[in-house]
Coordinates of C-alpha atoms and ligand atoms in Angstrom, one line a residue:
Chain A
M16 CA 31.5 -9.1 6.7
I17 CA 30.0 -8.8 3.2
K18 CA 26.4 -7.7 3.5
M19 CA 23.9 -9.6 1.4
A20 CA 21.3 -7.9 -0.7
L21 CA 18.0 -8.6 0.9
L22 CA 16.1 -7.1 -2.0
S23 CA 17.4 -7.2 -5.5
I24 CA 15.7 -5.7 -8.5
E25 CA 17.0 -6.4 -11.9
G26 CA 15.9 -4.9 -15.2
L27 CA 12.4 -4.0 -14.1
S28 CA 10.2 -2.5 -16.8
K29 CA 6.6 -1.5 -16.5
S30 CA 4.3 0.5 -18.7
F31 CA 0.6 1.4 -18.4
G32 CA -0.6 1.5 -22.0
A33 CA 1.7 3.9 -23.8
L34 CA 3.1 5.3 -20.6
Q35 CA 6.4 3.8 -19.7
V36 CA 6.9 4.1 -16.0
L37 CA 9.8 1.9 -15.2
N38 CA 12.5 1.4 -17.7
N39 CA 15.1 -1.3 -16.9
L40 CA 15.2 -0.4 -13.3
S41 CA 17.8 -2.2 -11.2
F42 CA 18.9 -1.7 -7.6
E43 CA 19.7 -3.6 -4.4
V44 CA 18.9 -3.0 -0.8
E45 CA 21.3 -4.4 1.7
Q46 CA 20.2 -6.4 4.7
G47 CA 19.8 -4.1 7.7
S48 CA 19.7 -0.8 5.8
V49 CA 17.0 1.8 5.5
F50 CA 16.7 2.6 1.9
G51 CA 15.2 6.0 0.9
F52 CA 13.3 5.8 -2.3
I53 CA 12.7 9.3 -3.7
G54 CA 11.5 10.9 -6.9
K55 CA 9.0 13.2 -8.4
N56 CA 5.2 12.7 -8.3
G57 CA 4.4 10.0 -10.8
S58 CA 8.0 8.8 -11.2
G59 CA 6.9 5.2 -10.3
K60 CA 7.8 4.7 -6.6
T61 CA 4.4 3.3 -5.7
T62 CA 4.4 1.2 -8.9
T63 CA 7.8 -0.3 -8.0
M64 CA 6.6 -1.1 -4.5
K65 CA 3.5 -2.8 -5.8
I66 CA 5.6 -5.0 -8.0
I67 CA 7.8 -5.9 -5.1
V68 CA 4.8 -7.0 -3.0
G69 CA 3.3 -8.9 -6.0
L70 CA 0.3 -6.7 -6.5
L71 CA 1.3 -5.6 -10.0
K72 CA 2.9 -7.5 -12.8
A73 CA 6.0 -6.1 -14.5
Q74 CA 6.5 -6.5 -18.2
S75 CA 10.1 -7.7 -17.7
G76 CA 12.7 -8.0 -15.1
S77 CA 12.9 -9.7 -11.8
V78 CA 12.6 -9.1 -8.0
H79 CA 14.2 -11.3 -5.5
I80 CA 13.8 -11.2 -1.7
S81 CA 16.5 -13.1 0.1
G82 CA 17.1 -14.9 -3.1
V83 CA 13.4 -16.0 -3.5
P84 CA 11.8 -14.7 -6.7
V85 CA 8.6 -12.6 -6.4
K86 CA 5.9 -13.8 -8.7
Y87 CA 2.7 -11.9 -9.4
G88 CA -0.4 -13.4 -7.8
E89 CA 1.6 -15.8 -5.7
T90 CA 2.2 -15.6 -2.0
K91 CA 5.5 -17.3 -1.4
T92 CA 7.4 -14.2 -0.5
N93 CA 4.5 -12.5 1.5
H94 CA 5.6 -13.7 4.9
M95 CA 8.9 -11.9 4.4
I96 CA 7.3 -8.5 3.5
G97 CA 5.4 -6.0 5.5
Y98 CA 3.7 -3.5 3.3
L99 CA 2.2 -0.1 4.2
P100 CA 0.5 1.3 1.1
D101 CA 0.3 5.1 0.5
V102 CA -3.4 5.1 1.4
P103 CA -4.2 2.0 3.5
E104 CA -7.8 0.9 3.4
Y105 CA -9.4 -1.2 6.1
Y106 CA -12.7 -2.9 7.0
G107 CA -14.5 -0.1 8.9
F108 CA -16.6 -2.5 10.9
F109 CA -13.6 -4.0 12.6
N110 CA -11.7 -2.4 15.4
A111 CA -7.9 -2.4 15.4
I112 CA -7.5 -5.5 17.5
E113 CA -9.9 -7.5 15.3
Y114 CA -8.2 -6.2 12.1
L115 CA -4.8 -7.2 13.3
R116 CA -6.2 -10.6 14.3
L117 CA -7.5 -11.1 10.8
V118 CA -4.2 -10.3 9.1
G119 CA -2.3 -12.3 11.7
Q120 CA -4.5 -15.4 11.0
I121 CA -4.1 -14.9 7.3
A122 CA -0.3 -14.8 7.9
N123 CA -0.7 -18.1 9.7
M124 CA 0.4 -16.8 13.1
S125 CA -0.5 -18.6 16.3
P126 CA -3.2 -17.0 18.4
A127 CA -0.8 -16.4 21.3
K128 CA 1.7 -14.7 18.9
I129 CA -1.0 -12.6 17.4
K130 CA -2.1 -11.4 20.9
S131 CA 1.4 -10.5 22.1
Q132 CA 2.3 -8.8 18.8
T133 CA -1.0 -6.9 18.7
S134 CA -0.6 -5.4 22.2
E135 CA 3.0 -4.6 21.6
L136 CA 2.5 -3.0 18.3
L137 CA -0.6 -1.0 19.2
E138 CA 1.4 0.5 22.0
L139 CA 4.3 1.2 19.8
V140 CA 2.3 3.1 17.2
G141 CA 0.3 4.8 19.9
L142 CA -3.1 3.4 19.2
Q143 CA -3.7 1.5 22.5
D144 CA -6.4 3.9 23.6
S145 CA -8.3 3.6 20.3
A146 CA -7.8 -0.1 19.9
K147 CA -11.4 -1.0 20.6
R148 CA -12.9 1.8 18.4
K149 CA -14.2 0.9 15.0
I150 CA -11.7 1.7 12.3
R151 CA -14.5 3.5 10.4
G152 CA -14.0 6.4 12.8
Y153 CA -10.2 6.6 12.5
S154 CA -8.5 9.7 11.2
R155 CA -6.0 9.4 8.4
G156 CA -3.1 9.5 10.7
M157 CA -4.6 6.8 12.9
K158 CA -5.0 4.7 9.8
Q159 CA -1.4 5.3 8.9
R160 CA -0.4 4.1 12.4
L161 CA -2.5 1.0 12.2
G162 CA -0.9 0.5 8.8
I163 CA 2.5 0.3 10.5
A164 CA 1.2 -2.2 13.0
Q165 CA -0.3 -4.5 10.4
A166 CA 2.9 -4.3 8.3
L167 CA 5.0 -5.4 11.3
I168 CA 2.7 -7.9 12.9
H169 CA 4.3 -11.0 11.3
E170 CA 7.9 -9.7 12.0
P171 CA 8.8 -9.4 8.3
T172 CA 12.4 -9.2 7.2
L173 CA 11.6 -6.4 4.7
L174 CA 9.3 -3.5 5.5
I175 CA 8.1 -1.5 2.6
C176 CA 6.5 1.9 3.5
D177 CA 5.0 4.2 0.8
E178 CA 5.1 7.7 2.1
P179 CA 4.4 6.6 5.7
T180 CA 4.7 10.1 7.2
S181 CA 2.5 11.9 4.8
A182 CA -0.6 11.9 7.1
L183 CA 1.1 12.2 10.4
D184 CA 1.3 15.1 12.9
P185 CA 4.8 16.3 13.8
Q186 CA 4.9 14.1 16.9
G187 CA 3.7 11.1 14.9
R188 CA 6.2 11.8 12.2
S189 CA 9.1 11.9 14.7
D190 CA 7.7 8.8 16.4
L191 CA 7.5 7.0 13.1
L192 CA 11.1 7.8 12.2
G193 CA 12.2 6.7 15.6
L194 CA 10.2 3.5 15.1
L195 CA 12.0 2.8 11.8
E196 CA 15.3 3.3 13.6
L197 CA 14.1 0.8 16.2
V198 CA 13.0 -1.9 13.7
R199 CA 16.0 -1.7 11.5
Q200 CA 17.9 -4.1 13.8
R201 CA 15.6 -6.9 12.7
T202 CA 14.0 -5.5 9.6
T203 CA 15.4 -4.0 6.4
V204 CA 13.3 -0.9 5.3
L205 CA 12.4 0.4 1.9
L206 CA 10.9 3.8 2.4
S207 CA 9.5 6.2 -0.2
T208 CA 9.0 9.9 0.8
H209 CA 9.1 13.4 -0.5
I210 CA 10.6 14.7 2.8
L211 CA 14.3 14.8 2.3
T212 CA 15.1 15.7 5.8
D213 CA 13.4 12.4 6.9
V214 CA 15.7 10.6 4.5
E215 CA 18.7 12.3 5.9
R216 CA 17.6 11.4 9.4
V217 CA 16.9 7.6 9.0
C218 CA 18.2 6.4 5.7
D219 CA 21.7 5.1 5.0
A220 CA 21.1 4.5 1.3
V221 CA 19.1 6.3 -1.3
G222 CA 17.8 5.9 -4.8
V223 CA 16.4 8.7 -6.8
L224 CA 13.9 7.5 -9.4
D225 CA 13.8 9.6 -12.6
G226 CA 12.8 8.6 -16.1
G227 CA 12.1 5.0 -15.0
K228 CA 15.7 4.5 -13.7
L229 CA 17.7 5.5 -10.7
A230 CA 19.3 8.8 -11.4
L231 CA 21.2 8.7 -8.1
Y232 CA 21.9 5.6 -6.1
G233 CA 24.2 4.6 -3.3
K234 CA 25.1 5.0 0.3
L235 CA 24.1 8.4 1.5
D236 CA 27.5 9.3 3.0
E237 CA 29.4 8.0 0.0
L238 CA 27.2 10.0 -2.3
K239 CA 27.8 13.1 -0.3
A240 CA 31.5 12.5 -0.2
A241 CA 31.6 11.9 -3.9
H242 CA 29.6 15.0 -4.7
R243 CA 31.5 17.1 -2.1
R244 CA 32.9 20.2 -3.7
D245 CA 36.1 21.3 -2.1
T246 CA 34.6 24.3 -0.5
I247 CA 35.3 25.7 3.0
V248 CA 32.9 28.2 4.5
I249 CA 34.2 30.5 7.2
E250 CA 32.2 33.0 9.2
M251 CA 34.0 36.0 10.7
E252 CA 32.9 38.4 13.4
S253 CA 32.3 41.2 10.9
A254 CA 32.1 42.0 7.2
A255 CA 35.2 44.1 7.4
A256 CA 37.2 41.3 8.9
A257 CA 36.1 39.0 6.1
Q258 CA 37.0 41.6 3.5
R259 CA 40.5 41.9 4.9
L260 CA 41.1 38.2 4.7
A261 CA 40.0 37.7 1.1
Q262 CA 43.2 38.9 -0.6
P263 CA 45.7 37.0 1.6
L264 CA 43.7 33.8 1.3
L265 CA 43.9 34.0 -2.5
G266 CA 47.6 34.3 -2.1
L267 CA 47.8 30.8 -0.7
P268 CA 49.0 28.3 -3.3
F269 CA 46.1 25.8 -3.0
V270 CA 43.3 28.3 -2.9
Q271 CA 41.5 28.7 -6.2
Q272 CA 38.8 31.1 -5.5
V273 CA 37.4 33.2 -2.7
G274 CA 33.8 34.4 -2.7
G275 CA 31.0 35.1 -0.3
G276 CA 29.3 38.2 1.1
G277 CA 28.8 39.9 4.4
N278 CA 30.8 38.2 7.1
T279 CA 31.2 34.9 5.4
L280 CA 33.8 33.7 2.9
T281 CA 33.5 30.6 0.7
I282 CA 36.9 29.3 -0.2
D283 CA 37.3 26.9 -3.1
V284 CA 40.5 24.9 -2.4
H285 CA 42.4 22.4 -4.4
N286 CA 41.9 19.4 -2.1
V287 CA 40.0 20.0 1.1
T288 CA 41.3 16.9 2.9
A289 CA 44.9 17.7 2.3
N290 CA 44.8 21.5 2.6
G291 CA 42.0 22.2 5.0
R292 CA 44.4 22.2 7.9
D293 CA 46.6 24.9 6.3
V294 CA 43.5 27.1 5.9
L295 CA 42.9 26.7 9.6
A296 CA 46.6 27.4 10.4
F297 CA 46.4 30.5 8.3
L298 CA 43.2 31.7 10.1
S299 CA 44.7 31.1 13.5
E300 CA 47.6 33.6 12.6
Q301 CA 45.1 36.4 11.9
D302 CA 44.1 38.7 14.7
S303 CA 40.4 38.4 14.2
T304 CA 38.0 35.9 15.6
V305 CA 36.7 33.1 13.4
R306 CA 33.1 32.4 14.4
A307 CA 32.5 29.3 12.3
Y308 CA 34.5 27.0 10.0
H309 CA 33.1 24.1 8.1
V310 CA 33.6 22.1 4.9
L311 CA 30.6 22.5 2.7
E312 CA 28.6 19.2 2.5
P313 CA 26.1 18.9 -0.3
S314 CA 22.7 18.5 1.2
L315 CA 20.5 15.6 -0.1
E316 CA 18.3 18.4 -1.5
S317 CA 21.1 19.8 -3.6
L318 CA 22.0 16.3 -4.8
Y319 CA 18.4 15.6 -5.6
L320 CA 17.9 18.9 -7.5
D321 CA 21.1 18.3 -9.4
V322 CA 20.0 14.9 -10.8
I323 CA 16.4 15.8 -11.3
A324 CA 17.0 19.1 -13.1
Chain B
M30 CA -6.6 -21.5 -0.5
N31 CA -4.5 -19.8 2.2
G32 CA -6.5 -17.7 4.6
F33 CA -9.9 -19.1 3.7
L34 CA -11.3 -19.7 7.3
P35 CA -10.3 -16.3 8.8
F36 CA -11.6 -14.5 5.7
L37 CA -14.8 -16.5 5.8
K38 CA -15.2 -15.4 9.4
K39 CA -14.6 -11.8 8.4
E40 CA -17.3 -12.1 5.7
I41 CA -19.8 -13.4 8.2
T42 CA -19.0 -10.6 10.6
Q43 CA -19.3 -8.2 7.8
T44 CA -22.7 -9.4 6.6
L45 CA -24.0 -9.2 10.2
R46 CA -22.4 -5.9 11.3
T47 CA -23.3 -4.0 8.1
Y48 CA -26.9 -5.2 8.5
K49 CA -26.9 -6.8 5.1
L50 CA -28.3 -10.1 6.3
L51 CA -30.7 -8.4 8.6
I52 CA -32.1 -6.3 5.8
L53 CA -32.5 -9.3 3.5
V54 CA -34.3 -11.3 6.2
L55 CA -36.6 -8.4 7.0
V56 CA -37.5 -7.9 3.3
L57 CA -38.2 -11.6 2.6
V58 CA -40.0 -12.1 5.9
S59 CA -42.2 -9.1 5.2
F60 CA -43.3 -10.8 2.0
A61 CA -44.1 -13.9 4.0
V62 CA -46.2 -11.8 6.4
M63 CA -48.1 -10.1 3.6
S64 CA -48.6 -13.0 1.2
P65 CA -51.0 -15.3 3.2
A66 CA -52.9 -12.2 4.4
L67 CA -53.3 -10.9 0.8
A68 CA -54.3 -14.3 -0.4
R69 CA -56.8 -14.7 2.3
F70 CA -58.4 -11.3 2.4
T71 CA -58.2 -10.1 -1.3
P72 CA -61.8 -11.2 -2.1
E73 CA -63.1 -9.4 1.0
I74 CA -61.2 -6.3 0.2
L75 CA -62.6 -6.3 -3.3
Q76 CA -66.1 -6.9 -1.8
L77 CA -65.7 -3.9 0.4
S78 CA -64.7 -1.7 -2.4
G79 CA -67.9 -2.7 -4.2
I80 CA -66.6 -4.3 -7.3
E81 CA -67.4 -7.9 -6.3
G82 CA -70.2 -8.0 -8.8
M83 CA -67.9 -7.6 -11.8
I84 CA -65.7 -10.7 -11.3
A85 CA -66.7 -13.9 -9.7
L86 CA -63.8 -14.7 -7.3
P87 CA -63.3 -18.3 -6.2
A88 CA -62.8 -18.8 -2.5
P89 CA -59.1 -18.5 -1.7
V90 CA -57.2 -21.6 -0.8
A91 CA -53.9 -22.2 1.0
L92 CA -52.0 -22.6 -2.2
D93 CA -52.9 -19.0 -3.1
S94 CA -50.7 -17.7 -0.3
W95 CA -47.8 -19.6 -1.7
I96 CA -48.5 -18.3 -5.2
Q97 CA -48.5 -14.8 -3.7
F98 CA -45.3 -15.5 -1.8
Y99 CA -43.4 -16.9 -4.8
S100 CA -44.6 -14.2 -7.2
T101 CA -43.4 -11.4 -4.8
T102 CA -40.2 -13.1 -3.8
S103 CA -39.2 -14.1 -7.3
Q104 CA -39.3 -10.4 -8.3
M105 CA -38.8 -8.1 -5.4
G106 CA -37.0 -10.7 -3.3
I107 CA -34.5 -11.5 -6.1
L108 CA -34.0 -7.8 -6.7
A109 CA -33.2 -7.2 -3.0
L110 CA -30.9 -10.2 -3.0
M111 CA -28.9 -8.9 -5.9
L112 CA -28.8 -5.4 -4.6
I113 CA -27.5 -6.6 -1.2
Y114 CA -24.9 -9.1 -2.4
G115 CA -24.1 -7.8 -5.9
G116 CA -21.4 -5.5 -4.5
I117 CA -19.8 -8.1 -2.3
L118 CA -16.6 -8.3 -4.4
S119 CA -16.8 -5.1 -6.5
G120 CA -17.0 -3.0 -3.4
E121 CA -13.7 -4.4 -2.0
K122 CA -12.1 -4.1 -5.4
S123 CA -13.0 -0.5 -5.8
K124 CA -12.3 0.5 -2.2
G125 CA -8.9 -1.4 -2.1
T126 CA -9.6 -3.2 1.1
L127 CA -8.3 -6.5 -0.3
V128 CA -4.8 -5.2 -0.8
L129 CA -3.6 -5.7 2.8
P130 CA -5.0 -9.2 3.3
L131 CA -3.6 -10.2 0.0
T132 CA -0.1 -8.9 0.9
H133 CA -0.4 -11.1 4.0
G134 CA -0.8 -14.1 1.9
L135 CA -4.6 -14.4 1.4
S136 CA -5.3 -16.4 -1.7
R137 CA -7.6 -14.7 -4.2
S138 CA -9.5 -17.8 -4.7
A139 CA -10.1 -18.1 -1.0
A140 CA -11.4 -14.6 -0.8
L141 CA -13.7 -15.1 -3.8
L142 CA -15.1 -18.4 -2.5
A143 CA -15.7 -17.1 1.0
K144 CA -17.7 -14.2 -0.5
Y145 CA -19.8 -16.4 -2.7
L146 CA -20.5 -18.8 0.2
V147 CA -21.6 -16.0 2.5
S148 CA -23.9 -14.6 -0.1
V149 CA -25.4 -18.0 -0.7
G150 CA -25.6 -18.4 3.1
G151 CA -27.5 -15.1 3.4
W152 CA -29.9 -16.1 0.7
T153 CA -30.4 -19.5 2.4
V154 CA -31.1 -18.2 5.9
S155 CA -33.5 -15.4 4.8
L156 CA -35.4 -17.6 2.3
A157 CA -35.7 -20.4 4.9
L158 CA -37.0 -18.0 7.6
A159 CA -39.4 -16.4 5.2
A160 CA -40.8 -19.7 4.0
L161 CA -41.2 -20.8 7.6
V162 CA -43.1 -17.7 8.4
N163 CA -45.2 -18.1 5.3
H164 CA -46.0 -21.7 6.1
L165 CA -47.0 -21.0 9.7
Y166 CA -49.1 -18.0 8.8
T167 CA -50.8 -20.0 6.0
L168 CA -51.7 -22.7 8.5
Y169 CA -53.2 -20.1 10.8
L170 CA -55.2 -18.3 8.1
F171 CA -56.4 -21.4 6.3
P172 CA -57.0 -23.8 9.2
G173 CA -57.6 -27.4 8.4
E174 CA -56.5 -27.1 4.8
E175 CA -54.0 -29.5 3.4
V176 CA -51.2 -27.9 1.6
A177 CA -47.9 -29.6 1.4
F178 CA -45.0 -27.5 2.5
V179 CA -43.2 -28.6 -0.5
L180 CA -39.5 -28.6 0.2
G181 CA -38.7 -29.5 -3.4
G182 CA -40.3 -26.4 -4.7
L183 CA -38.6 -24.2 -2.2
A184 CA -35.2 -25.9 -3.0
S185 CA -35.6 -25.3 -6.7
F186 CA -36.5 -21.6 -6.1
W187 CA -33.4 -21.4 -3.8
L188 CA -31.2 -22.8 -6.5
C189 CA -32.4 -20.1 -8.9
G190 CA -31.0 -17.5 -6.4
V191 CA -27.8 -19.5 -6.0
F192 CA -27.4 -19.5 -9.8
L193 CA -27.8 -15.7 -10.0
L194 CA -25.4 -15.2 -7.1
S195 CA -22.8 -17.3 -8.8
L196 CA -22.7 -14.8 -11.6
V197 CA -21.8 -12.0 -9.2
P198 CA -18.1 -12.9 -8.6
L199 CA -17.5 -13.5 -12.3
S200 CA -19.1 -10.2 -13.1
S201 CA -17.1 -8.4 -10.5
V202 CA -13.9 -9.7 -11.9
L203 CA -14.8 -8.8 -15.5
V204 CA -16.5 -5.5 -15.0
K205 CA -14.8 -2.6 -13.1
G206 CA -16.6 -0.3 -10.7
S207 CA -18.6 -0.7 -7.5
F208 CA -21.6 -2.0 -9.4
G209 CA -19.6 -4.3 -11.7
G210 CA -21.0 -7.3 -9.8
L211 CA -24.5 -6.6 -11.1
A212 CA -23.7 -6.3 -14.8
L213 CA -23.5 -10.0 -15.7
P214 CA -26.5 -11.1 -13.4
G215 CA -28.5 -8.2 -14.8
G216 CA -27.7 -9.1 -18.4
V217 CA -28.3 -12.8 -17.9
L218 CA -31.6 -12.2 -16.1
F219 CA -32.8 -10.1 -18.9
T220 CA -31.8 -12.6 -21.6
L221 CA -33.4 -15.5 -19.7
L222 CA -36.6 -13.5 -19.3
V223 CA -36.6 -13.0 -23.1
L224 CA -35.8 -16.7 -23.7
M225 CA -38.9 -17.7 -21.6
I226 CA -40.8 -16.8 -24.7
F227 CA -39.2 -19.6 -26.7
P228 CA -40.6 -23.0 -25.7
D229 CA -37.7 -25.1 -27.0
L230 CA -35.3 -23.4 -24.7
F231 CA -37.8 -23.2 -21.9
S232 CA -37.0 -26.4 -20.1
F233 CA -33.4 -25.4 -19.5
N234 CA -34.1 -21.9 -18.3
P235 CA -33.1 -21.5 -14.7
L236 CA -35.8 -18.9 -14.2
L237 CA -38.2 -21.8 -14.5
L238 CA -37.1 -22.7 -11.1
A239 CA -38.7 -19.5 -9.8
S240 CA -42.0 -19.9 -11.6
S241 CA -42.8 -23.6 -11.8
P242 CA -42.6 -24.8 -8.2
L243 CA -46.2 -23.7 -7.9
Q244 CA -47.3 -25.9 -10.8
V245 CA -45.5 -28.8 -9.1
M246 CA -47.0 -28.0 -5.8
A247 CA -50.5 -27.8 -7.3
G248 CA -50.0 -31.2 -8.8
V249 CA -50.2 -29.9 -12.3
D250 CA -46.7 -31.1 -13.2
E251 CA -44.3 -33.7 -12.1
W252 CA -41.2 -32.2 -10.5
T253 CA -39.1 -33.9 -13.2
I254 CA -40.1 -31.1 -15.7
L255 CA -37.7 -29.0 -13.6
L256 CA -34.8 -31.4 -14.0
P257 CA -33.1 -29.7 -17.1
A258 CA -33.4 -26.3 -15.4
L259 CA -32.0 -27.7 -12.1
I260 CA -29.0 -29.2 -13.9
T261 CA -28.3 -26.1 -16.0
S262 CA -28.4 -23.9 -12.8
A263 CA -26.1 -26.2 -10.8
V264 CA -23.6 -26.7 -13.5
T265 CA -23.5 -23.1 -14.6
S266 CA -23.1 -22.0 -11.0
A267 CA -20.1 -24.2 -10.5
V268 CA -18.5 -23.2 -13.8
A269 CA -19.1 -19.5 -13.2
V270 CA -17.5 -19.6 -9.7
A271 CA -14.5 -21.6 -11.0
A272 CA -14.0 -19.3 -13.9
A273 CA -14.2 -16.3 -11.7
M274 CA -11.4 -17.8 -9.5
V275 CA -9.1 -18.4 -12.5
L276 CA -9.7 -15.0 -13.9
F277 CA -9.4 -13.2 -10.5
R278 CA -5.9 -14.7 -10.0
R279 CA -4.7 -13.0 -13.2
S280 CA -6.7 -9.8 -13.0
S281 CA -5.2 -6.6 -11.6
L282 CA -6.9 -5.2 -8.6
Ligands
ATP3 N1 -3.2 1.5 -12.7 C1 -2.7 2.4 -13.4 N2 -3.1 2.7 -14.7 C2 -2.5 3.6 -15.4 N3 -1.5 4.4 -15.1 C3 -1.0 4.2 -13.8 C4 -1.6 3.2 -12.9 N4 -0.9 3.3 -11.8 C5 0.0 4.3 -11.9 N5 0.0 4.8 -13.1 C6 0.9 5.9 -13.7 O1 2.2 5.5 -13.5 C7 3.0 6.6 -13.1 C8 3.7 6.3 -11.8 O2 2.8 6.3 -10.7 P1 3.2 6.0 -9.3 O3 2.0 6.0 -8.4 O4 4.1 4.8 -9.2 O5 4.1 7.3 -8.9 P2 4.8 7.7 -7.5 O6 6.2 7.8 -7.8 O7 4.4 6.8 -6.5 O8 4.1 9.1 -7.4 P3 3.8 9.9 -6.0 O9 5.0 10.6 -5.5 O10 2.8 10.9 -6.5 O11 3.2 9.0 -5.0 C9 2.0 7.8 -13.0 O12 2.2 8.5 -14.2 C10 0.7 7.2 -12.9 O13 -0.3 8.0 -13.6
MG4 MG1 3.2 7.0 -4.7

């Protein structure tokens, strides 16, 4: 099955005065995926998200959601999007239930649907015990949780979260990531964050925004495979054992270089998929124990630092 | 105009729960409590202070309590009205509370209109209550005196407030900051006060609506002298609100 692009952005440019923030930015987010949107402070993530939800006007370019164009100041695509801003602001004189009722009514939901969604979502985000307290008294993390609830109340097809975990406690952060994994069956997610381990946990695709464009863009596993260096790391039981192996390993035809220190060896080979097994076979013939063997995967962090630097 | 009714309900809840309406009612009603008493007892107070010999004061009449009421309300009352409802849109713009309702499909025009209507509603309720209190208290302090409770005078004064309130949304759209909503009404008020000096422009000046009802009530003038000011105020209000809606749709938040 060919997956359709739920969100497609084409040639988006935006500047504030002389400051060009987005420069011909294009990317797509497939239906059902969780897209991690990363980039330095001030690289334009929030700006891009505001354009997608129609809160900001781009100078040029287009945004389509399920094929419907987003127009600034219009509300045609709103029912498809749930948006959690980086710092959500509420009416402090309302409690959570009243607030969700307001946005539900604006989204033209039926009273019964609002009620069932409200109780389900408040439970899901862990606000059920504070639901009748005025939002004025909420902590930042509680506001973030309410932000998730309001973003999901109308069952959007696209959820846009701007640094959703930034105010959350460790439990809340883990809960939120779990929640994203839960909603992805129905809802495509665009998530901006600075926490790369979060991206590795929940995202299947990423885009790194730099200089107004995506400096790195694609499926996470494909990116990792593409940037994989053919390096094998082995860990021996002692430094001496590691030393002893270095020379014979270099003698193997497909090994290009052997490095490392202490009891680990890093072996650069010609083609890890084809020759990894031979390295293993060689190791099994030695009379010292191999504690660990793995093919070095680039972390998202190293990929990120590579393209940003 | 998507979302108008739920947002109107939110505005009403807000004006009640943040005590805005309550404060405005208390301010205006307190003028209504003071005015008849001041009108009735000023000569006696002056007498007690021993300066009665210097000026010959005529005996107070019921109309004096209305003169007192209008003069206080047209200054302090209007000031209170603008301070209370001047930030109704600017506040939300600078706090960013409109963002989420807008992303759920709230039309900007609906939000703006709901806000304007609620500010007009607050003015209407508090002015009506104050006028009622002033009327009853006047009846009590000046028994047996005929003074018409002139609805026409009250209505034209009301329209003056409606006119000033209609400048608030436009001002909030044009001028940034939490007090942006007060810039245009403040400027217009000042200009109109200056214009009161020029007689040729006098008849169109909306501020006339706040000063002349008394003349009309006292039978000095026909109410038709207020007609140009009435028309200017009504037309300007409608145009200002419509213009604010158009500009708000295009402005960034
Ligand atoms: N309304 C505005 N007026 C002027 N400049 C703006 C405005 N909004 C954003 N900018 C500028 O645009 C750039 C991108 O900002 P944006 O908020 O999109 O960055 P970001 O990637 O979300 O950053 P962060 O990681 O800190 O959240 C910044 O340099 C910012 O100063
Ligand atoms: Mg941001």
